[in-house]
Amino acid sequence: MFRYALLALSLVPVSAASAQPASSSAPDAAAARASLAGSWEGELGYLDYSANRWFGIPVKTRIIDQGDGATMLRISDFDDGPKVGNVRITTGELFDEKASTVAVATFRKGRSVEVMTYAVRIDPASRDAMHWTMVEETRATDDNRPATLRLTTVRDGDKVETLKQVDFLDDDKSEWLTRNRTRLTRVGD
């Protein structure tokens, strides 16, 4: 049930965007991404469609900026229940400022490496390095179906939320379905 959570963890969480207009101190994608470096704790949540309720498990994430303005490592740990136990997901990210993309390689014991490249944009209403919204999109598969994946990360001070949505491409509908979310609070540098 947490198979969709893997992608959510690979791109750090954020909450709703600010309604304030952008200012001259609005961050670019590189600055917004760099602002995530540090230790975070929170909840990895998934939507139970049959109950129309969110369920979640505790997660700890450490984001390490590699100092080159482009490369970051993300290490997330959570308990996936008695059958699986503790899970560590390690993600390497490489941001390409000129192309406005981020290449992501995700590693998890017992699974194949996942590699994706997302188009990245910052919402123009973002205010500064502590208050922004970033949207990342890619074409991939979800539930063994072709889809567009969208990760919306909102940072509001020491809180960040990432919402994963999917729009399946093998139907006639243009509709975003929510898959999961990660809500984190900064607990250290």
mmCIF file of the C-alpha atoms, coordinates in Angstrom:
data_MODEL
# 
_entry.id   MODEL 
# 
loop_
_atom_site.group_PDB 
_atom_site.id 
_atom_site.type_symbol 
_atom_site.label_atom_id 
_atom_site.label_alt_id 
_atom_site.label_comp_id 
_atom_site.label_asym_id 
_atom_site.label_entity_id 
_atom_site.label_seq_id 
_atom_site.pdbx_PDB_ins_code 
_atom_site.Cartn_x 
_atom_site.Cartn_y 
_atom_site.Cartn_z 
_atom_site.occupancy 
_atom_site.B_iso_or_equiv 
_atom_site.pdbx_formal_charge 
_atom_site.auth_seq_id 
_atom_site.auth_comp_id 
_atom_site.auth_asym_id 
_atom_site.auth_atom_id 
_atom_site.pdbx_PDB_model_num 
ATOM 1   C CA . MET A 1 1   ? 0.000   0.000  0.000   1.00 0.00 ? 1   MET A CA 1 
ATOM 2   C CA . PHE A 1 2   ? 3.003   2.269  0.323   1.00 0.00 ? 2   PHE A CA 1 
ATOM 3   C CA . ARG A 1 3   ? 4.350   1.582  -3.149  1.00 0.00 ? 3   ARG A CA 1 
ATOM 4   C CA . TYR A 1 4   ? 3.181   5.001  -4.253  1.00 0.00 ? 4   TYR A CA 1 
ATOM 5   C CA . ALA A 1 5   ? 4.841   6.584  -1.246  1.00 0.00 ? 5   ALA A CA 1 
ATOM 6   C CA . LEU A 1 6   ? 8.303   5.871  -2.644  1.00 0.00 ? 6   LEU A CA 1 
ATOM 7   C CA . LEU A 1 7   ? 8.016   8.623  -5.223  1.00 0.00 ? 7   LEU A CA 1 
ATOM 8   C CA . ALA A 1 8   ? 6.646   11.074 -2.716  1.00 0.00 ? 8   ALA A CA 1 
ATOM 9   C CA . LEU A 1 9   ? 9.676   10.596 -0.506  1.00 0.00 ? 9   LEU A CA 1 
ATOM 10  C CA . SER A 1 10  ? 12.073  11.226 -3.350  1.00 0.00 ? 10  SER A CA 1 
ATOM 11  C CA . LEU A 1 11  ? 10.958  14.815 -3.562  1.00 0.00 ? 11  LEU A CA 1 
ATOM 12  C CA . VAL A 1 12  ? 10.541  16.580 -0.271  1.00 0.00 ? 12  VAL A CA 1 
ATOM 13  C CA . PRO A 1 13  ? 7.158   17.713 1.065   1.00 0.00 ? 13  PRO A CA 1 
ATOM 14  C CA . VAL A 1 14  ? 5.447   21.099 1.182   1.00 0.00 ? 14  VAL A CA 1 
ATOM 15  C CA . SER A 1 15  ? 1.952   22.642 1.931   1.00 0.00 ? 15  SER A CA 1 
ATOM 16  C CA . ALA A 1 16  ? -0.427  25.097 0.232   1.00 0.00 ? 16  ALA A CA 1 
ATOM 17  C CA . ALA A 1 17  ? 0.962   28.041 -1.711  1.00 0.00 ? 17  ALA A CA 1 
ATOM 18  C CA . SER A 1 18  ? 0.880   31.562 -0.363  1.00 0.00 ? 18  SER A CA 1 
ATOM 19  C CA . ALA A 1 19  ? -1.563  33.974 -1.930  1.00 0.00 ? 19  ALA A CA 1 
ATOM 20  C CA . GLN A 1 20  ? 0.897   36.841 -1.650  1.00 0.00 ? 20  GLN A CA 1 
ATOM 21  C CA . PRO A 1 21  ? 2.438   38.190 -4.835  1.00 0.00 ? 21  PRO A CA 1 
ATOM 22  C CA . ALA A 1 22  ? 5.999   37.350 -5.769  1.00 0.00 ? 22  ALA A CA 1 
ATOM 23  C CA . SER A 1 23  ? 8.690   39.756 -4.681  1.00 0.00 ? 23  SER A CA 1 
ATOM 24  C CA . SER A 1 24  ? 12.207  40.452 -5.826  1.00 0.00 ? 24  SER A CA 1 
ATOM 25  C CA . SER A 1 25  ? 13.385  37.928 -3.209  1.00 0.00 ? 25  SER A CA 1 
ATOM 26  C CA . ALA A 1 26  ? 11.323  35.085 -4.707  1.00 0.00 ? 26  ALA A CA 1 
ATOM 27  C CA . PRO A 1 27  ? 13.586  32.055 -4.986  1.00 0.00 ? 27  PRO A CA 1 
ATOM 28  C CA . ASP A 1 28  ? 14.512  30.258 -8.159  1.00 0.00 ? 28  ASP A CA 1 
ATOM 29  C CA . ALA A 1 29  ? 14.330  26.454 -8.221  1.00 0.00 ? 29  ALA A CA 1 
ATOM 30  C CA . ALA A 1 30  ? 17.979  26.058 -7.168  1.00 0.00 ? 30  ALA A CA 1 
ATOM 31  C CA . ALA A 1 31  ? 17.500  28.281 -4.101  1.00 0.00 ? 31  ALA A CA 1 
ATOM 32  C CA . ALA A 1 32  ? 14.227  26.608 -3.157  1.00 0.00 ? 32  ALA A CA 1 
ATOM 33  C CA . ARG A 1 33  ? 15.805  23.153 -3.407  1.00 0.00 ? 33  ARG A CA 1 
ATOM 34  C CA . ALA A 1 34  ? 18.873  24.226 -1.406  1.00 0.00 ? 34  ALA A CA 1 
ATOM 35  C CA . SER A 1 35  ? 16.603  25.548 1.361   1.00 0.00 ? 35  SER A CA 1 
ATOM 36  C CA . LEU A 1 36  ? 15.501  21.961 2.064   1.00 0.00 ? 36  LEU A CA 1 
ATOM 37  C CA . ALA A 1 37  ? 18.905  20.846 3.368   1.00 0.00 ? 37  ALA A CA 1 
ATOM 38  C CA . GLY A 1 38  ? 18.633  19.584 6.934   1.00 0.00 ? 38  GLY A CA 1 
ATOM 39  C CA . SER A 1 39  ? 16.765  17.092 9.098   1.00 0.00 ? 39  SER A CA 1 
ATOM 40  C CA . TRP A 1 40  ? 13.003  16.687 8.855   1.00 0.00 ? 40  TRP A CA 1 
ATOM 41  C CA . GLU A 1 41  ? 10.391  14.543 10.601  1.00 0.00 ? 41  GLU A CA 1 
ATOM 42  C CA . GLY A 1 42  ? 6.750   14.007 9.874   1.00 0.00 ? 42  GLY A CA 1 
ATOM 43  C CA . GLU A 1 43  ? 4.262   11.717 8.225   1.00 0.00 ? 43  GLU A CA 1 
ATOM 44  C CA . LEU A 1 44  ? 4.070   9.775  5.002   1.00 0.00 ? 44  LEU A CA 1 
ATOM 45  C CA . GLY A 1 45  ? 0.379   9.646  4.164   1.00 0.00 ? 45  GLY A CA 1 
ATOM 46  C CA . TYR A 1 46  ? -1.752  7.784  1.704   1.00 0.00 ? 46  TYR A CA 1 
ATOM 47  C CA . LEU A 1 47  ? -5.380  8.209  0.778   1.00 0.00 ? 47  LEU A CA 1 
ATOM 48  C CA . ASP A 1 48  ? -7.587  5.185  1.366   1.00 0.00 ? 48  ASP A CA 1 
ATOM 49  C CA . TYR A 1 49  ? -10.064 5.625  -1.476  1.00 0.00 ? 49  TYR A CA 1 
ATOM 50  C CA . SER A 1 50  ? -12.635 3.207  -0.031  1.00 0.00 ? 50  SER A CA 1 
ATOM 51  C CA . ALA A 1 51  ? -12.814 5.119  3.264   1.00 0.00 ? 51  ALA A CA 1 
ATOM 52  C CA . ASN A 1 52  ? -12.005 8.522  1.725   1.00 0.00 ? 52  ASN A CA 1 
ATOM 53  C CA . ARG A 1 53  ? -9.563  9.106  4.623   1.00 0.00 ? 53  ARG A CA 1 
ATOM 54  C CA . TRP A 1 54  ? -5.869  9.817  4.982   1.00 0.00 ? 54  TRP A CA 1 
ATOM 55  C CA . PHE A 1 55  ? -3.707  7.301  6.841   1.00 0.00 ? 55  PHE A CA 1 
ATOM 56  C CA . GLY A 1 56  ? -0.086  7.894  7.704   1.00 0.00 ? 56  GLY A CA 1 
ATOM 57  C CA . ILE A 1 57  ? 3.107   6.575  9.202   1.00 0.00 ? 57  ILE A CA 1 
ATOM 58  C CA . PRO A 1 58  ? 6.020   8.445  10.806  1.00 0.00 ? 58  PRO A CA 1 
ATOM 59  C CA . VAL A 1 59  ? 8.970   9.270  8.550   1.00 0.00 ? 59  VAL A CA 1 
ATOM 60  C CA . LYS A 1 60  ? 12.376  10.872 9.117   1.00 0.00 ? 60  LYS A CA 1 
ATOM 61  C CA . THR A 1 61  ? 14.232  12.516 6.230   1.00 0.00 ? 61  THR A CA 1 
ATOM 62  C CA . ARG A 1 62  ? 17.723  13.979 5.966   1.00 0.00 ? 62  ARG A CA 1 
ATOM 63  C CA . ILE A 1 63  ? 18.525  16.160 2.935   1.00 0.00 ? 63  ILE A CA 1 
ATOM 64  C CA . ILE A 1 64  ? 22.180  16.831 2.243   1.00 0.00 ? 64  ILE A CA 1 
ATOM 65  C CA . ASP A 1 65  ? 23.219  19.575 -0.178  1.00 0.00 ? 65  ASP A CA 1 
ATOM 66  C CA . GLN A 1 66  ? 26.419  18.490 -1.919  1.00 0.00 ? 66  GLN A CA 1 
ATOM 67  C CA . GLY A 1 67  ? 27.677  22.079 -2.219  1.00 0.00 ? 67  GLY A CA 1 
ATOM 68  C CA . ASP A 1 68  ? 27.730  22.344 -6.014  1.00 0.00 ? 68  ASP A CA 1 
ATOM 69  C CA . GLY A 1 69  ? 24.338  24.039 -6.429  1.00 0.00 ? 69  GLY A CA 1 
ATOM 70  C CA . ALA A 1 70  ? 22.963  21.027 -8.278  1.00 0.00 ? 70  ALA A CA 1 
ATOM 71  C CA . THR A 1 71  ? 23.391  17.741 -6.376  1.00 0.00 ? 71  THR A CA 1 
ATOM 72  C CA . MET A 1 72  ? 21.472  16.634 -3.292  1.00 0.00 ? 72  MET A CA 1 
ATOM 73  C CA . LEU A 1 73  ? 21.080  13.398 -1.367  1.00 0.00 ? 73  LEU A CA 1 
ATOM 74  C CA . ARG A 1 74  ? 17.882  12.510 0.435   1.00 0.00 ? 74  ARG A CA 1 
ATOM 75  C CA . ILE A 1 75  ? 17.694  9.693  2.989   1.00 0.00 ? 75  ILE A CA 1 
ATOM 76  C CA . SER A 1 76  ? 14.278  8.731  4.356   1.00 0.00 ? 76  SER A CA 1 
ATOM 77  C CA . ASP A 1 77  ? 13.424  6.088  6.955   1.00 0.00 ? 77  ASP A CA 1 
ATOM 78  C CA . PHE A 1 78  ? 10.016  4.719  7.918   1.00 0.00 ? 78  PHE A CA 1 
ATOM 79  C CA . ASP A 1 79  ? 8.497   1.529  9.355   1.00 0.00 ? 79  ASP A CA 1 
ATOM 80  C CA . ASP A 1 80  ? 6.416   -0.280 6.712   1.00 0.00 ? 80  ASP A CA 1 
ATOM 81  C CA . GLY A 1 81  ? 4.779   -2.702 9.127   1.00 0.00 ? 81  GLY A CA 1 
ATOM 82  C CA . PRO A 1 82  ? 5.553   -6.164 10.504  1.00 0.00 ? 82  PRO A CA 1 
ATOM 83  C CA . LYS A 1 83  ? 6.055   -7.901 7.135   1.00 0.00 ? 83  LYS A CA 1 
ATOM 84  C CA . VAL A 1 84  ? 8.537   -5.352 5.774   1.00 0.00 ? 84  VAL A CA 1 
ATOM 85  C CA . GLY A 1 85  ? 9.888   -3.553 8.831   1.00 0.00 ? 85  GLY A CA 1 
ATOM 86  C CA . ASN A 1 86  ? 12.178  -0.542 8.641   1.00 0.00 ? 86  ASN A CA 1 
ATOM 87  C CA . VAL A 1 87  ? 12.635  0.910  5.165   1.00 0.00 ? 87  VAL A CA 1 
ATOM 88  C CA . ARG A 1 88  ? 15.414  3.229  4.018   1.00 0.00 ? 88  ARG A CA 1 
ATOM 89  C CA . ILE A 1 89  ? 15.027  5.088  0.739   1.00 0.00 ? 89  ILE A CA 1 
ATOM 90  C CA . THR A 1 90  ? 18.092  6.900  -0.573  1.00 0.00 ? 90  THR A CA 1 
ATOM 91  C CA . THR A 1 91  ? 17.659  9.344  -3.417  1.00 0.00 ? 91  THR A CA 1 
ATOM 92  C CA . GLY A 1 92  ? 20.260  11.165 -5.482  1.00 0.00 ? 92  GLY A CA 1 
ATOM 93  C CA . GLU A 1 93  ? 19.063  14.297 -7.268  1.00 0.00 ? 93  GLU A CA 1 
ATOM 94  C CA . LEU A 1 94  ? 20.796  16.367 -9.952  1.00 0.00 ? 94  LEU A CA 1 
ATOM 95  C CA . PHE A 1 95  ? 19.266  19.736 -10.827 1.00 0.00 ? 95  PHE A CA 1 
ATOM 96  C CA . ASP A 1 96  ? 19.903  21.209 -14.285 1.00 0.00 ? 96  ASP A CA 1 
ATOM 97  C CA . GLU A 1 97  ? 19.213  24.929 -14.035 1.00 0.00 ? 97  GLU A CA 1 
ATOM 98  C CA . LYS A 1 98  ? 19.437  25.569 -17.797 1.00 0.00 ? 98  LYS A CA 1 
ATOM 99  C CA . ALA A 1 99  ? 16.944  22.820 -18.646 1.00 0.00 ? 99  ALA A CA 1 
ATOM 100 C CA . SER A 1 100 ? 14.784  23.408 -15.526 1.00 0.00 ? 100 SER A CA 1 
ATOM 101 C CA . THR A 1 101 ? 14.847  19.682 -14.768 1.00 0.00 ? 101 THR A CA 1 
ATOM 102 C CA . VAL A 1 102 ? 15.870  17.429 -11.923 1.00 0.00 ? 102 VAL A CA 1 
ATOM 103 C CA . ALA A 1 103 ? 17.106  13.865 -12.530 1.00 0.00 ? 103 ALA A CA 1 
ATOM 104 C CA . VAL A 1 104 ? 16.238  11.559 -9.644  1.00 0.00 ? 104 VAL A CA 1 
ATOM 105 C CA . ALA A 1 105 ? 17.625  8.085  -8.875  1.00 0.00 ? 105 ALA A CA 1 
ATOM 106 C CA . THR A 1 106 ? 15.902  6.272  -6.008  1.00 0.00 ? 106 THR A CA 1 
ATOM 107 C CA . PHE A 1 107 ? 17.405  3.281  -4.196  1.00 0.00 ? 107 PHE A CA 1 
ATOM 108 C CA . ARG A 1 108 ? 15.531  0.922  -1.875  1.00 0.00 ? 108 ARG A CA 1 
ATOM 109 C CA . LYS A 1 109 ? 16.658  -2.510 -0.705  1.00 0.00 ? 109 LYS A CA 1 
ATOM 110 C CA . GLY A 1 110 ? 14.953  -5.316 -2.591  1.00 0.00 ? 110 GLY A CA 1 
ATOM 111 C CA . ARG A 1 111 ? 13.743  -3.082 -5.436  1.00 0.00 ? 111 ARG A CA 1 
ATOM 112 C CA . SER A 1 112 ? 15.082  -2.010 -8.797  1.00 0.00 ? 112 SER A CA 1 
ATOM 113 C CA . VAL A 1 113 ? 16.585  1.457  -9.006  1.00 0.00 ? 113 VAL A CA 1 
ATOM 114 C CA . GLU A 1 114 ? 14.059  4.021  -10.208 1.00 0.00 ? 114 GLU A CA 1 
ATOM 115 C CA . VAL A 1 115 ? 15.344  6.817  -12.457 1.00 0.00 ? 115 VAL A CA 1 
ATOM 116 C CA . MET A 1 116 ? 13.171  9.729  -13.597 1.00 0.00 ? 116 MET A CA 1 
ATOM 117 C CA . THR A 1 117 ? 13.621  13.258 -14.885 1.00 0.00 ? 117 THR A CA 1 
ATOM 118 C CA . TYR A 1 118 ? 11.126  15.917 -13.861 1.00 0.00 ? 118 TYR A CA 1 
ATOM 119 C CA . ALA A 1 119 ? 10.434  19.333 -15.387 1.00 0.00 ? 119 ALA A CA 1 
ATOM 120 C CA . VAL A 1 120 ? 10.632  21.835 -12.501 1.00 0.00 ? 120 VAL A CA 1 
ATOM 121 C CA . ARG A 1 121 ? 8.982   25.215 -12.031 1.00 0.00 ? 121 ARG A CA 1 
ATOM 122 C CA . ILE A 1 122 ? 8.502   27.600 -9.134  1.00 0.00 ? 122 ILE A CA 1 
ATOM 123 C CA . ASP A 1 123 ? 5.086   29.172 -8.664  1.00 0.00 ? 123 ASP A CA 1 
ATOM 124 C CA . PRO A 1 124 ? 5.410   32.917 -9.381  1.00 0.00 ? 124 PRO A CA 1 
ATOM 125 C CA . ALA A 1 125 ? 3.550   33.682 -6.124  1.00 0.00 ? 125 ALA A CA 1 
ATOM 126 C CA . SER A 1 126 ? 6.474   32.235 -4.114  1.00 0.00 ? 126 SER A CA 1 
ATOM 127 C CA . ARG A 1 127 ? 7.862   34.854 -1.720  1.00 0.00 ? 127 ARG A CA 1 
ATOM 128 C CA . ASP A 1 128 ? 11.289  33.788 -0.496  1.00 0.00 ? 128 ASP A CA 1 
ATOM 129 C CA . ALA A 1 129 ? 13.494  30.790 0.404   1.00 0.00 ? 129 ALA A CA 1 
ATOM 130 C CA . MET A 1 130 ? 11.172  29.900 3.291   1.00 0.00 ? 130 MET A CA 1 
ATOM 131 C CA . HIS A 1 131 ? 7.819   30.338 1.484   1.00 0.00 ? 131 HIS A CA 1 
ATOM 132 C CA . TRP A 1 132 ? 7.487   28.809 -1.965  1.00 0.00 ? 132 TRP A CA 1 
ATOM 133 C CA . THR A 1 133 ? 5.701   26.278 -4.137  1.00 0.00 ? 133 THR A CA 1 
ATOM 134 C CA . MET A 1 134 ? 7.532   24.027 -6.597  1.00 0.00 ? 134 MET A CA 1 
ATOM 135 C CA . VAL A 1 135 ? 5.838   21.799 -9.189  1.00 0.00 ? 135 VAL A CA 1 
ATOM 136 C CA . GLU A 1 136 ? 7.632   18.823 -10.758 1.00 0.00 ? 136 GLU A CA 1 
ATOM 137 C CA . GLU A 1 137 ? 6.116   16.801 -13.618 1.00 0.00 ? 137 GLU A CA 1 
ATOM 138 C CA . THR A 1 138 ? 7.136   13.788 -15.688 1.00 0.00 ? 138 THR A CA 1 
ATOM 139 C CA . ARG A 1 139 ? 5.662   11.101 -17.904 1.00 0.00 ? 139 ARG A CA 1 
ATOM 140 C CA . ALA A 1 140 ? 6.009   7.621  -16.403 1.00 0.00 ? 140 ALA A CA 1 
ATOM 141 C CA . THR A 1 141 ? 3.849   4.721  -15.279 1.00 0.00 ? 141 THR A CA 1 
ATOM 142 C CA . ASP A 1 142 ? 1.662   4.451  -12.220 1.00 0.00 ? 142 ASP A CA 1 
ATOM 143 C CA . ASP A 1 143 ? -0.234  1.294  -11.307 1.00 0.00 ? 143 ASP A CA 1 
ATOM 144 C CA . ASN A 1 144 ? 1.258   -0.195 -14.522 1.00 0.00 ? 144 ASN A CA 1 
ATOM 145 C CA . ARG A 1 145 ? -0.489  2.492  -16.603 1.00 0.00 ? 145 ARG A CA 1 
ATOM 146 C CA . PRO A 1 146 ? 1.038   5.360  -18.604 1.00 0.00 ? 146 PRO A CA 1 
ATOM 147 C CA . ALA A 1 147 ? 0.601   8.597  -16.695 1.00 0.00 ? 147 ALA A CA 1 
ATOM 148 C CA . THR A 1 148 ? 1.749   12.112 -16.024 1.00 0.00 ? 148 THR A CA 1 
ATOM 149 C CA . LEU A 1 149 ? 3.041   12.369 -12.456 1.00 0.00 ? 149 LEU A CA 1 
ATOM 150 C CA . ARG A 1 150 ? 2.928   15.683 -10.631 1.00 0.00 ? 150 ARG A CA 1 
ATOM 151 C CA . LEU A 1 151 ? 4.639   16.477 -7.343  1.00 0.00 ? 151 LEU A CA 1 
ATOM 152 C CA . THR A 1 152 ? 3.653   19.766 -5.739  1.00 0.00 ? 152 THR A CA 1 
ATOM 153 C CA . THR A 1 153 ? 5.925   20.801 -2.894  1.00 0.00 ? 153 THR A CA 1 
ATOM 154 C CA . VAL A 1 154 ? 4.978   23.744 -0.685  1.00 0.00 ? 154 VAL A CA 1 
ATOM 155 C CA . ARG A 1 155 ? 7.342   25.191 1.879   1.00 0.00 ? 155 ARG A CA 1 
ATOM 156 C CA . ASP A 1 156 ? 5.906   27.378 4.630   1.00 0.00 ? 156 ASP A CA 1 
ATOM 157 C CA . GLY A 1 157 ? 8.679   28.240 7.072   1.00 0.00 ? 157 GLY A CA 1 
ATOM 158 C CA . ASP A 1 158 ? 9.817   25.098 8.874   1.00 0.00 ? 158 ASP A CA 1 
ATOM 159 C CA . LYS A 1 159 ? 7.038   22.992 7.353   1.00 0.00 ? 159 LYS A CA 1 
ATOM 160 C CA . VAL A 1 160 ? 6.995   21.343 3.954   1.00 0.00 ? 160 VAL A CA 1 
ATOM 161 C CA . GLU A 1 161 ? 4.412   19.178 2.207   1.00 0.00 ? 161 GLU A CA 1 
ATOM 162 C CA . THR A 1 162 ? 4.669   17.239 -1.048  1.00 0.00 ? 162 THR A CA 1 
ATOM 163 C CA . LEU A 1 163 ? 1.506   16.011 -2.737  1.00 0.00 ? 163 LEU A CA 1 
ATOM 164 C CA . LYS A 1 164 ? 1.757   13.360 -5.466  1.00 0.00 ? 164 LYS A CA 1 
ATOM 165 C CA . GLN A 1 165 ? -0.951  13.355 -8.111  1.00 0.00 ? 165 GLN A CA 1 
ATOM 166 C CA . VAL A 1 166 ? -1.354  11.292 -11.261 1.00 0.00 ? 166 VAL A CA 1 
ATOM 167 C CA . ASP A 1 167 ? -3.261  11.782 -14.521 1.00 0.00 ? 167 ASP A CA 1 
ATOM 168 C CA . PHE A 1 168 ? -3.590  8.526  -16.464 1.00 0.00 ? 168 PHE A CA 1 
ATOM 169 C CA . LEU A 1 169 ? -2.927  8.849  -20.189 1.00 0.00 ? 169 LEU A CA 1 
ATOM 170 C CA . ASP A 1 170 ? -4.757  5.690  -21.316 1.00 0.00 ? 170 ASP A CA 1 
ATOM 171 C CA . ASP A 1 171 ? -8.247  7.094  -20.804 1.00 0.00 ? 171 ASP A CA 1 
ATOM 172 C CA . ASP A 1 172 ? -10.238 10.003 -22.212 1.00 0.00 ? 172 ASP A CA 1 
ATOM 173 C CA . LYS A 1 173 ? -10.240 11.921 -18.939 1.00 0.00 ? 173 LYS A CA 1 
ATOM 174 C CA . SER A 1 174 ? -7.952  14.726 -17.888 1.00 0.00 ? 174 SER A CA 1 
ATOM 175 C CA . GLU A 1 175 ? -8.200  14.299 -14.134 1.00 0.00 ? 175 GLU A CA 1 
ATOM 176 C CA . TRP A 1 176 ? -5.601  14.470 -11.362 1.00 0.00 ? 176 TRP A CA 1 
ATOM 177 C CA . LEU A 1 177 ? -5.929  11.725 -8.755  1.00 0.00 ? 177 LEU A CA 1 
ATOM 178 C CA . THR A 1 178 ? -4.187  12.179 -5.428  1.00 0.00 ? 178 THR A CA 1 
ATOM 179 C CA . ARG A 1 179 ? -1.836  9.295  -4.579  1.00 0.00 ? 179 ARG A CA 1 
ATOM 180 C CA . ASN A 1 180 ? -0.005  10.298 -1.412  1.00 0.00 ? 180 ASN A CA 1 
ATOM 181 C CA . ARG A 1 181 ? 1.583   13.117 0.531   1.00 0.00 ? 181 ARG A CA 1 
ATOM 182 C CA . THR A 1 182 ? 4.498   13.710 2.836   1.00 0.00 ? 182 THR A CA 1 
ATOM 183 C CA . ARG A 1 183 ? 4.271   16.348 5.579   1.00 0.00 ? 183 ARG A CA 1 
ATOM 184 C CA . LEU A 1 184 ? 7.509   17.279 7.307   1.00 0.00 ? 184 LEU A CA 1 
ATOM 185 C CA . THR A 1 185 ? 8.740   19.716 9.944   1.00 0.00 ? 185 THR A CA 1 
ATOM 186 C CA . ARG A 1 186 ? 12.378  20.828 10.158  1.00 0.00 ? 186 ARG A CA 1 
ATOM 187 C CA . VAL A 1 187 ? 14.065  19.420 13.285  1.00 0.00 ? 187 VAL A CA 1 
ATOM 188 C CA . GLY A 1 188 ? 17.679  20.399 12.595  1.00 0.00 ? 188 GLY A CA 1 
ATOM 189 C CA . ASP A 1 189 ? 20.342  21.524 10.172  1.00 0.00 ? 189 ASP A CA 1 
# 
